[in-house]
Amino acid sequence: MVSKVQERKKVTPVYLKDKKSKGEKISMLTAYDYSIAGVLDKSGIDTILVGDSLGNVILGYDTTAPVTMEEMLHHCKAVRRGVKYAFLIADMPFMSYHISIEESKRNAGRFVKESGCDAIKLEGGTNMADTVYSIVNIGIPVVGHIGYTPQTAGALDGVVQGKDVQTAQHLLDSALALEEAGACMIVLECVPELLAKLITESVNIPTIGIGAGVYCDGQVLVVNDMLGLFEKFVPKFVKQYATLYPLIEQAVKTYVKEVSAGEFPKQEHAYKIDETILMKLKKN
Ligand code: KIV
């Protein structure tokens, strides 16, 4: 019997929820440009996040707070052009969803209308439930983000969140509020593993962990971290699947050396011209 090759389908929120119900894990990575987005998509990633972490790893800011709507849209458009199958999520930058629900809807809409993203992500739990509800209500899927929230890190006490009864209860309440508001997924950042497990078991939508242990329904990492491209510091929860920084450094050093020594380019890198044409040129 000839078996049919299963055609890969575009990933949707329904597909991702189905994965959770079957106990299948969801993969997510960040991307900020066309080339990397294309590799991730071709490699079978479920979802791609254009994270505002681009403020740190691409734009060189110290925090994500300065990232603007225009910067996010610019990168989302590039990533969109490289992605065919993965579910594409745009991170709403700081202050793009904090002033009013009207402004939040307008900005969320720009990610869909101008950059073609499938969904938006925003940071916050119970405090953002009304905003999430309003955005979902205009037909835009929303991913929540609780635990360590980098945009408002200054207001947090340390990195790992939910270490006492009060803050752990707040995270659980936030996850439930996000689900009730219609969020399609929740990112849990820097949450103790067993609290992430409890939250994951308490909601029907997928949880995606970053520094939240193995019991989440899926995992996300910043692509520059997992490829070993960002050398400034490596958080405890990052596994480096490659160490590209020293490879790039070595390649550039070799290039500089060869250019200085006239060893590059060689004949095979040069374009040719018929010598009779050169002979016909007028000499001054
Ligand atoms: O901006 C980002 O990359 C994120 C992930 C860390 C989840 O929000």
mmCIF file with all atom_site columns, N, CA and C and ligand atoms in Angstrom, residues 28 30 32 49-54 64 91 121 123 145 150 187 189 210 220-222, ligand 1:
data_model
loop_
_atom_site.group_PDB
_atom_site.id
_atom_site.type_symbol
_atom_site.label_atom_id
_atom_site.label_alt_id
_atom_site.label_comp_id
_atom_site.label_asym_id
_atom_site.label_entity_id
_atom_site.label_seq_id
_atom_site.pdbx_PDB_ins_code
_atom_site.Cartn_x
_atom_site.Cartn_y
_atom_site.Cartn_z
_atom_site.occupancy
_atom_site.B_iso_or_equiv
_atom_site.pdbx_formal_charge
_atom_site.auth_seq_id
_atom_site.auth_comp_id
_atom_site.auth_asym_id
_atom_site.auth_atom_id
_atom_site.pdbx_PDB_model_num
ATOM   1  N N  . MET A 1 28  ? 8.340  26.652 20.684 1.00 0.00 ? 28  MET A N  1
ATOM   2  C CA . MET A 1 28  ? 8.305  28.077 20.298 1.00 0.00 ? 28  MET A CA 1
ATOM   3  C C  . MET A 1 28  ? 9.710  28.643 20.412 1.00 0.00 ? 28  MET A C  1
ATOM   4  N N  . THR A 1 30  ? 11.948 32.544 19.475 1.00 0.00 ? 30  THR A N  1
ATOM   5  C CA . THR A 1 30  ? 11.805 33.903 18.960 1.00 0.00 ? 30  THR A CA 1
ATOM   6  C C  . THR A 1 30  ? 12.523 33.994 17.621 1.00 0.00 ? 30  THR A C  1
ATOM   7  N N  . TYR A 1 32  ? 13.623 37.392 14.664 1.00 0.00 ? 32  TYR A N  1
ATOM   8  C CA . TYR A 1 32  ? 13.546 38.840 14.451 1.00 0.00 ? 32  TYR A CA 1
ATOM   9  C C  . TYR A 1 32  ? 13.811 39.221 12.998 1.00 0.00 ? 32  TYR A C  1
ATOM   10 N N  . LEU A 1 49  ? 7.751  33.614 17.936 1.00 0.00 ? 49  LEU A N  1
ATOM   11 C CA . LEU A 1 49  ? 7.426  34.865 18.626 1.00 0.00 ? 49  LEU A CA 1
ATOM   12 C C  . LEU A 1 49  ? 8.418  35.940 18.197 1.00 0.00 ? 49  LEU A C  1
ATOM   13 N N  . VAL A 1 50  ? 7.891  37.043 17.653 1.00 0.00 ? 50  VAL A N  1
ATOM   14 C CA . VAL A 1 50  ? 8.760  38.205 17.446 1.00 0.00 ? 50  VAL A CA 1
ATOM   15 C C  . VAL A 1 50  ? 8.738  38.926 18.790 1.00 0.00 ? 50  VAL A C  1
ATOM   16 N N  . GLY A 1 51  ? 9.662  38.539 19.659 1.00 0.00 ? 51  GLY A N  1
ATOM   17 C CA . GLY A 1 51  ? 9.671  39.044 21.036 1.00 0.00 ? 51  GLY A CA 1
ATOM   18 C C  . GLY A 1 51  ? 10.226 40.468 21.089 1.00 0.00 ? 51  GLY A C  1
ATOM   19 N N  . ASP A 1 52  ? 9.765  41.206 22.104 1.00 0.00 ? 52  ASP A N  1
ATOM   20 C CA . ASP A 1 52  ? 10.372 42.530 22.284 1.00 0.00 ? 52  ASP A CA 1
ATOM   21 C C  . ASP A 1 52  ? 11.771 42.387 22.883 1.00 0.00 ? 52  ASP A C  1
ATOM   22 N N  . SER A 1 53  ? 12.177 41.114 23.134 1.00 0.00 ? 53  SER A N  1
ATOM   23 C CA . SER A 1 53  ? 13.573 40.843 23.497 1.00 0.00 ? 53  SER A CA 1
ATOM   24 C C  . SER A 1 53  ? 14.506 41.311 22.387 1.00 0.00 ? 53  SER A C  1
ATOM   25 N N  . LEU A 1 54  ? 13.941 41.647 21.228 1.00 0.00 ? 54  LEU A N  1
ATOM   26 C CA . LEU A 1 54  ? 14.776 42.208 20.159 1.00 0.00 ? 54  LEU A CA 1
ATOM   27 C C  . LEU A 1 54  ? 15.431 43.492 20.637 1.00 0.00 ? 54  LEU A C  1
ATOM   28 N N  . THR A 1 64  ? 13.787 46.017 27.693 1.00 0.00 ? 64  THR A N  1
ATOM   29 C CA . THR A 1 64  ? 12.834 46.000 26.571 1.00 0.00 ? 64  THR A CA 1
ATOM   30 C C  . THR A 1 64  ? 11.943 47.249 26.573 1.00 0.00 ? 64  THR A C  1
ATOM   31 N N  . ASP A 1 91  ? 4.935  40.506 19.815 1.00 0.00 ? 91  ASP A N  1
ATOM   32 C CA . ASP A 1 91  ? 4.932  41.008 21.189 1.00 0.00 ? 91  ASP A CA 1
ATOM   33 C C  . ASP A 1 91  ? 4.515  42.476 21.181 1.00 0.00 ? 91  ASP A C  1
ATOM   34 N N  . LYS A 1 121 ? 1.052  39.062 21.767 1.00 0.00 ? 121 LYS A N  1
ATOM   35 C CA . LYS A 1 121 ? 1.308  38.669 23.155 1.00 0.00 ? 121 LYS A CA 1
ATOM   36 C C  . LYS A 1 121 ? 1.435  39.933 23.987 1.00 0.00 ? 121 LYS A C  1
ATOM   37 N N  . GLU A 1 123 ? 2.088  41.336 28.277 1.00 0.00 ? 123 GLU A N  1
ATOM   38 C CA . GLU A 1 123 ? 2.488  40.954 29.633 1.00 0.00 ? 123 GLU A CA 1
ATOM   39 C C  . GLU A 1 123 ? 1.435  41.402 30.648 1.00 0.00 ? 123 GLU A C  1
ATOM   40 N N  . HIS A 1 145 ? 1.225  36.563 29.245 1.00 0.00 ? 145 HIS A N  1
ATOM   41 C CA . HIS A 1 145 ? 2.622  36.388 29.699 1.00 0.00 ? 145 HIS A CA 1
ATOM   42 C C  . HIS A 1 145 ? 2.664  36.790 31.168 1.00 0.00 ? 145 HIS A C  1
ATOM   43 N N  . PRO A 1 150 ? 9.449  41.194 31.789 1.00 0.00 ? 150 PRO A N  1
ATOM   44 C CA . PRO A 1 150 ? 10.590 42.106 31.626 1.00 0.00 ? 150 PRO A CA 1
ATOM   45 C C  . PRO A 1 150 ? 10.218 43.580 31.459 1.00 0.00 ? 150 PRO A C  1
ATOM   46 N N  . VAL A 1 187 ? 2.364  32.393 28.353 1.00 0.00 ? 187 VAL A N  1
ATOM   47 C CA . VAL A 1 187 ? 3.802  32.209 28.616 1.00 0.00 ? 187 VAL A CA 1
ATOM   48 C C  . VAL A 1 187 ? 4.020  32.336 30.131 1.00 0.00 ? 187 VAL A C  1
ATOM   49 N N  . GLU A 1 189 ? 7.032  32.775 32.663 1.00 0.00 ? 189 GLU A N  1
ATOM   50 C CA . GLU A 1 189 ? 8.482  33.051 32.686 1.00 0.00 ? 189 GLU A CA 1
ATOM   51 C C  . GLU A 1 189 ? 8.997  33.048 34.130 1.00 0.00 ? 189 GLU A C  1
ATOM   52 N N  . ILE A 1 210 ? 9.304  29.397 30.004 1.00 0.00 ? 210 ILE A N  1
ATOM   53 C CA . ILE A 1 210 ? 10.697 29.830 29.814 1.00 0.00 ? 210 ILE A CA 1
ATOM   54 C C  . ILE A 1 210 ? 11.239 29.987 31.230 1.00 0.00 ? 210 ILE A C  1
ATOM   55 N N  . VAL A 1 220 ? 9.639  27.924 25.257 1.00 0.00 ? 220 VAL A N  1
ATOM   56 C CA . VAL A 1 220 ? 10.126 28.989 24.384 1.00 0.00 ? 220 VAL A CA 1
ATOM   57 C C  . VAL A 1 220 ? 11.515 29.416 24.865 1.00 0.00 ? 220 VAL A C  1
ATOM   58 N N  . LEU A 1 221 ? 12.387 29.728 23.923 1.00 0.00 ? 221 LEU A N  1
ATOM   59 C CA . LEU A 1 221 ? 13.683 30.331 24.245 1.00 0.00 ? 221 LEU A CA 1
ATOM   60 C C  . LEU A 1 221 ? 13.934 31.467 23.267 1.00 0.00 ? 221 LEU A C  1
ATOM   61 N N  . VAL A 1 222 ? 14.747 32.409 23.686 1.00 0.00 ? 222 VAL A N  1
ATOM   62 C CA . VAL A 1 222 ? 15.208 33.463 22.778 1.00 0.00 ? 222 VAL A CA 1
ATOM   63 C C  . VAL A 1 222 ? 16.225 32.809 21.839 1.00 0.00 ? 222 VAL A C  1
HETATM 64 O O1 . KIV B 2 .   ? 10.351 38.996 24.281 1.00 0.00 ? 1   KIV B O1 1
HETATM 65 C C1 . KIV B 2 .   ? 10.525 37.781 24.382 1.00 0.00 ? 1   KIV B C1 1
HETATM 66 O O2 . KIV B 2 .   ? 11.409 37.181 23.760 1.00 0.00 ? 1   KIV B O2 1
HETATM 67 C C2 . KIV B 2 .   ? 9.648  37.040 25.277 1.00 0.00 ? 1   KIV B C2 1
HETATM 68 C C3 . KIV B 2 .   ? 10.013 35.612 25.562 1.00 0.00 ? 1   KIV B C3 1
HETATM 69 C C4 . KIV B 2 .   ? 11.122 35.569 26.504 1.00 0.00 ? 1   KIV B C4 1
HETATM 70 C C5 . KIV B 2 .   ? 8.852  34.838 26.013 1.00 0.00 ? 1   KIV B C5 1
HETATM 71 O O3 . KIV B 2 .   ? 8.704  37.573 25.773 1.00 0.00 ? 1   KIV B O3 1
#
